[in-house]
Structure formats: C-alpha cells, structure tokens
Coordinates of C-alpha atoms in Angstrom, one line a residue:
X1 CA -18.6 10.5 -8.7
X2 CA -20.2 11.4 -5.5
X3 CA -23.2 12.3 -6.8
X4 CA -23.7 9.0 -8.2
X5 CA -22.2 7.3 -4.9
X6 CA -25.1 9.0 -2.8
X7 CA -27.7 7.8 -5.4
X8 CA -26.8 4.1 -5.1
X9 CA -26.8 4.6 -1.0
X10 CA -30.1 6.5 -1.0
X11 CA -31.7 3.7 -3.3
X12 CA -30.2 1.0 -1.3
X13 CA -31.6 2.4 2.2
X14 CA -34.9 2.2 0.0
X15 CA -34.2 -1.3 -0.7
X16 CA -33.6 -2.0 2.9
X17 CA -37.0 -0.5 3.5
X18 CA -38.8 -2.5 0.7
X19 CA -37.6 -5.7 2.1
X20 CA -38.2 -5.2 5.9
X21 CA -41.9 -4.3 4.4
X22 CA -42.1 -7.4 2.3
X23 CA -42.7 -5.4 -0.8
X24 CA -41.9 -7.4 -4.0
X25 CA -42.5 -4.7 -6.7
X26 CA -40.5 -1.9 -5.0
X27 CA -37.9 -4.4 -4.6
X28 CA -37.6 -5.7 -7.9
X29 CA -37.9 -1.9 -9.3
X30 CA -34.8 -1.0 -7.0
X31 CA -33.3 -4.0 -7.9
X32 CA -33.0 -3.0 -11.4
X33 CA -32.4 0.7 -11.0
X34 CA -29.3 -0.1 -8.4
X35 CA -27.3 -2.6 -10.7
X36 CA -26.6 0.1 -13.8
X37 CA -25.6 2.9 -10.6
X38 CA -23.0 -0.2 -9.4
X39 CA -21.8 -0.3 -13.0
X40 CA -21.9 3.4 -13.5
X41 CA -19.4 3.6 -10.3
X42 CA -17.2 0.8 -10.9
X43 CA -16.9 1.6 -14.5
X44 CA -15.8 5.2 -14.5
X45 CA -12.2 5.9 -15.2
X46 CA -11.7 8.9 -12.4
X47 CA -8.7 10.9 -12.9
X48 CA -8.4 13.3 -10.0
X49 CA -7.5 11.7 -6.5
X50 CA -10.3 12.7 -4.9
X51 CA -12.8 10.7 -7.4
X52 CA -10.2 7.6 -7.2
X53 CA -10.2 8.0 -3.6
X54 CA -14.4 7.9 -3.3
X55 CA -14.7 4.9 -5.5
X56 CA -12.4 3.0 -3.2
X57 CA -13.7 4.0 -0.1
X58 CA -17.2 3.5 -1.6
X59 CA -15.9 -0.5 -2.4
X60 CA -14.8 -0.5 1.0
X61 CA -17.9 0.6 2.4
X62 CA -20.3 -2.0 0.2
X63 CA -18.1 -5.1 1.5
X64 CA -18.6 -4.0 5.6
X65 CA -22.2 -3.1 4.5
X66 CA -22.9 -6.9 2.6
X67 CA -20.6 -8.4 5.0
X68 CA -22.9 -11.4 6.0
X69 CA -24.1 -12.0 2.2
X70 CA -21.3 -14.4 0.9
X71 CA -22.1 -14.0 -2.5
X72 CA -22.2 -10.5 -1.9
X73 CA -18.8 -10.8 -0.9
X74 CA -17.0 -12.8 -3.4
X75 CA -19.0 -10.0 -5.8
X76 CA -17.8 -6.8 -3.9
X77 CA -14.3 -8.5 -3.3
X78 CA -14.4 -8.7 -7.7
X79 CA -15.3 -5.3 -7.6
X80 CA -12.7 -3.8 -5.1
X81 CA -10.1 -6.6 -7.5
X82 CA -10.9 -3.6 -11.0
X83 CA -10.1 -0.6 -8.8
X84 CA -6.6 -2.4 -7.8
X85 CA -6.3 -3.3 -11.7
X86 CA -7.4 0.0 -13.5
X87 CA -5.3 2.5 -10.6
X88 CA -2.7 0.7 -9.0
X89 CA -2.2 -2.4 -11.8
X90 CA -0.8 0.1 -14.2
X91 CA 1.7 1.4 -12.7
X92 CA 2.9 -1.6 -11.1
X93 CA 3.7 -2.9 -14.9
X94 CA 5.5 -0.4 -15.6
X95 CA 7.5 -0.3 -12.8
X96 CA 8.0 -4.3 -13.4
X97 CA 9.3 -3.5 -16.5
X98 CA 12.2 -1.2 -15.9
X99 CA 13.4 -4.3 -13.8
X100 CA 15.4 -7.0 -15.3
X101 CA 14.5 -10.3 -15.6
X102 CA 17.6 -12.0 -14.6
X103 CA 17.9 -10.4 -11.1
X104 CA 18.1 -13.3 -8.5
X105 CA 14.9 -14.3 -6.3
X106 CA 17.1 -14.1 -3.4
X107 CA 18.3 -10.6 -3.6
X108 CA 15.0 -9.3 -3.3
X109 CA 13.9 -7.2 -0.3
X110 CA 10.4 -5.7 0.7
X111 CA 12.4 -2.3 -0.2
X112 CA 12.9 -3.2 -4.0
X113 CA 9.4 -4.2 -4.4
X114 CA 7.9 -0.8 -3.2
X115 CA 8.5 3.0 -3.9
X116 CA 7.3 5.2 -1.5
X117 CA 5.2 2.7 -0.4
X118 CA 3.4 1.7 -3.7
X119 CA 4.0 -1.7 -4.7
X120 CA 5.6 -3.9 -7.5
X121 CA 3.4 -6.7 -7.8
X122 CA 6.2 -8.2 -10.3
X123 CA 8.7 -8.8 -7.8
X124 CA 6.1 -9.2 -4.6
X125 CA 5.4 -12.3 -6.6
X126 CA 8.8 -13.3 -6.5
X127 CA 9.8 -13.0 -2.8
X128 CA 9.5 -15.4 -0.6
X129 CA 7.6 -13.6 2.2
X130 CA 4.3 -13.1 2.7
X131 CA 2.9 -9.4 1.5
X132 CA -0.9 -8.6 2.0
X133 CA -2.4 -4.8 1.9
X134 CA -4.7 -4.6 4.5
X135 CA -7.2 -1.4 3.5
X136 CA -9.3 0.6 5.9
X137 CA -12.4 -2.0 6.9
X138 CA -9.8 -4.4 7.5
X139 CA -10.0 -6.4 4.5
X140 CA -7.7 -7.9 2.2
X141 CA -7.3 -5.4 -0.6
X142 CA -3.7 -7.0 -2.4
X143 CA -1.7 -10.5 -1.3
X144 CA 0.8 -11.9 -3.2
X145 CA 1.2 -15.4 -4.7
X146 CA 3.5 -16.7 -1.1
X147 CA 0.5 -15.0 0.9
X148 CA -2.0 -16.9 -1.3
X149 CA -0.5 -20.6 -1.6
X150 CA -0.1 -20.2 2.2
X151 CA -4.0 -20.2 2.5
X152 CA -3.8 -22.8 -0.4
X153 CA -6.2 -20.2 -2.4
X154 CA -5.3 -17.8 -5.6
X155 CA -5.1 -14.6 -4.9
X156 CA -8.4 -13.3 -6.2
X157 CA -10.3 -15.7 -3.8
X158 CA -8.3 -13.5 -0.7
X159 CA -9.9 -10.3 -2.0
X160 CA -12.4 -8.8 0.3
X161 CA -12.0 -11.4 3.2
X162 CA -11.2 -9.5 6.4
X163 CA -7.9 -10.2 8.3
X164 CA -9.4 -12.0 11.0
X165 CA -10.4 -15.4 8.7
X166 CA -7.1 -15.2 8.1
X167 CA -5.3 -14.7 11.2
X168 CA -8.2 -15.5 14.0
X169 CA -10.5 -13.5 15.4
X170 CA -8.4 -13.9 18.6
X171 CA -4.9 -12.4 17.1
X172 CA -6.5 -10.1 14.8
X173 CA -8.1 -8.7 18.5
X174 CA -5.2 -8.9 20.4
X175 CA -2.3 -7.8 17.9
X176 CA -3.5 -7.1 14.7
X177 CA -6.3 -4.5 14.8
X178 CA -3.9 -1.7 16.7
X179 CA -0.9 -2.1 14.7
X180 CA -3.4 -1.7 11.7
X181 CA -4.9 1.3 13.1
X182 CA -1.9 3.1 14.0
X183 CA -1.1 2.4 10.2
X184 CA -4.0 4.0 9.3
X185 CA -3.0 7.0 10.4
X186 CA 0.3 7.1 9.5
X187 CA 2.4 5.4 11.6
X188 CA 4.5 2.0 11.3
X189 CA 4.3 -1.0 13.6
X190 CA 6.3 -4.5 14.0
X191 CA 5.7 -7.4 16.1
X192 CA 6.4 -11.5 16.3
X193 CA 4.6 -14.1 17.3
X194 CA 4.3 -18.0 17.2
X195 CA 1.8 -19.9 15.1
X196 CA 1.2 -23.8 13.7
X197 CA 2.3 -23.8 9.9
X198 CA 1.9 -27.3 8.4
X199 CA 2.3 -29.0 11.6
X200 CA 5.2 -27.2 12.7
X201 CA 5.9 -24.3 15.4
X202 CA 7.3 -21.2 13.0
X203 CA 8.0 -17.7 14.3
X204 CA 6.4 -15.0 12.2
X205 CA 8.3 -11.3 11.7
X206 CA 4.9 -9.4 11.0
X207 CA 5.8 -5.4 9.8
X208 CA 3.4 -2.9 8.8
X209 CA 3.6 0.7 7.3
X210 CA 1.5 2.7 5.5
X211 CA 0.7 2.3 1.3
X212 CA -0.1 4.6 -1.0
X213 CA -1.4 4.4 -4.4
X214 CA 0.3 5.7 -7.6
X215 CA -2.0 9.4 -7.0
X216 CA -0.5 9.2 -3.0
X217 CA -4.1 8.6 -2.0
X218 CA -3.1 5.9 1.8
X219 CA -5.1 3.2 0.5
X220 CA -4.4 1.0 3.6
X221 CA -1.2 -0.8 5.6
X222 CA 1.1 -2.9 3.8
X223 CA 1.8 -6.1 5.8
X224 CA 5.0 -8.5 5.5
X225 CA 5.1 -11.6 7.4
X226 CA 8.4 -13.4 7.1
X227 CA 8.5 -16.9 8.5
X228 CA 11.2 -18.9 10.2
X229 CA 11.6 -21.9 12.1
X230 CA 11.1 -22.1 16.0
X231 CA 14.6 -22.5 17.2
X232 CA 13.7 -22.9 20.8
X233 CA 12.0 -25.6 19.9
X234 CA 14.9 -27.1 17.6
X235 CA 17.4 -26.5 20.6
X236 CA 15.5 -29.0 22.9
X237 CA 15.5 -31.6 20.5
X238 CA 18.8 -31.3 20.0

C-alpha cells in the first residue's frame, strides 16, 4: 500500500512540475497514469491496521493538498466517504443490528451509540444531538443526520469540508482547533458557548474525545454538540 501511495505522490509532484512549465503532453501523460494509482489505492481492501491506517491518512493528505480545487474536494471528500463505508460502515451494521428497534429515541445517550469510542451510526442517526468526527486535517470525516439538517445539507455534502466553514474561522481559531488537538493526542476536552441558531440565542454543550475505528487505529475526535435554549435571555423577558 505504501508503495503505491509514494508512486501517486512522486507522479503528482511531476504533475506539479509539468504545469508550472506549461507542458501539455507531460501533463496529459501524468494525467492518465495518476487516475488508475488513485483507483488502485482507494480500491484495495487492506486488512492489517497499518495499510488501513495509510490509506486514510493518504485521503487526508489529498484533501489539505487539493484544498483550493472545489471539485477536487467534493471528489476527495467521496473518496475519504468509501474508506468510512468499507472499514468503519461494517461494523457499525452490525452493531445496529444487535440493537432493538423498539428502543425509545429519548433514552438514547452519546454512550449507547459508541463502544470504545467507535461509533453506531444507527442510533447516531437517531439522537437528537449533533455528532461529527473531526479527523486529523480538521475536516469532517462522519456527521450524523441532526449535524447535517442543521447545515440544511445531507450528510455526504459535509464530507471533507473543514471545521471552520462550519463553525467560523474565528471559533474554529479560538476554541475549536486546541480542544481538537489535544484530542489528537489522546486527551478529552469540553467547552460552551453562545451562537445564532434560526434567529434565536442557543447555548451549545460542545464535548470531544478521541475515536477509534473497528482495528483501534484514532481516526480523529468525536465531537457532540447538544443545544439548548439561552435562558438568560428567557429570564429577562420574563
């Protein structure tokens, strides 16, 4: 897996080159030679954590790298969406199996949707909180349905995009980007703070800790963002 990984980086710097220099042919011949090395990657079925693990952070590495391409992007962000499906999807279904049906929407907690820090997208989708996984990069690498109709966008579309879109460059500077790190490397982090929601003043409970994937490889920080109303602001106009 790394060998091809260091292939498709070596013939992309060549790319790089071939376009600062204006030349066509080299560029269409790279062109062509980088798309089946993409496909090669994304289409392997790794089975030791160390091959899963590369073709992540390689995903990772081709959204920050294609960053200002948009189309780039929304195809990276598809990419990164398989890995989720083909390692951590799996699992997840099973998992949401063993579960009944008929267990009430309400009596759901962040700590029955995970195990050990790997999540149950089943019953993520069935909580009202917000739930994104934030990987390593700081972009979006799960959200749940709440997360996604809060941005009035399905879930796919969130793939990819880094926090700060979300949040605001500001935030993400000021309280995001150091509870994420300090995620990264292990730790937990909470914090609140105010923000407009439809008009209206809510408070948001953000929590982070560390997830894993089903082979214990940290594959970023799961967020939860639980919102409730501003009650200073309902005391005054009371």
């Amino acid at each position: 897996m790394q060998a091809l990984i260091d292939l498709f980086w070596s013939k992309h710097a060549e790319l790089l080159n071939a376009i600062d220099r204006g030349d066509t042919a080299s560029m269409a011949r790279l062109d062509r030679e980088l798309d089946p090395l993409l496909k090669a990657i994304f289409e392997s079925q790794a089975s030791d954590p160390a091959s899963i693990q590369a073709q992540f952070q390689f995903a990772l590495d081709l959204l920050n790298e294609e960053a200002d391409d948009g189309g780039c992007v929304r195809r990276n962000g598809y990419l990164l969406q398989t890995l989720v499906e083909r390692y951590v999807s799996p699992e997840i279904q099973q998992s949401g199996r063993r579960r009944e049906q008929s267990e009430a929407d309400t009596g759901l907690a962040i700590s029955d949707v995970t195990v050990d820090g790997v999540l149950d997208d089943a019953l993520l989708n069935r909580i009202s909180d917000r739930v994104m996984v934030i990987a390593p990069g700081y972009r979006v690498f799960y959200s749940n349905e709440t997360n996604a109709s809060r941005h009035d966008l399905p879930r796919e579309a969130l793939i990819g995009r880094h926090i700060a879109e979300l949040v605001g460059i500001h935030r993400f500077r000021q309280e995001f980007k150091e509870n994420l790190d300090r995620c990264f490397a292990g730790e937990s982090a909470a914090f609140t703070y105010a923000d407009q929601v439809n008009g209206q003043t809510v408070v948001i409970h953000c929590r982070m800790s560390p997830c894993f994937s089903g082979s214990s490889q940290l594959i970023g920080a799961l967020v939860v963002m639980q919102e409730t109303a501003d009650r200073r602001r309902r005391s005054s106009a009371a």
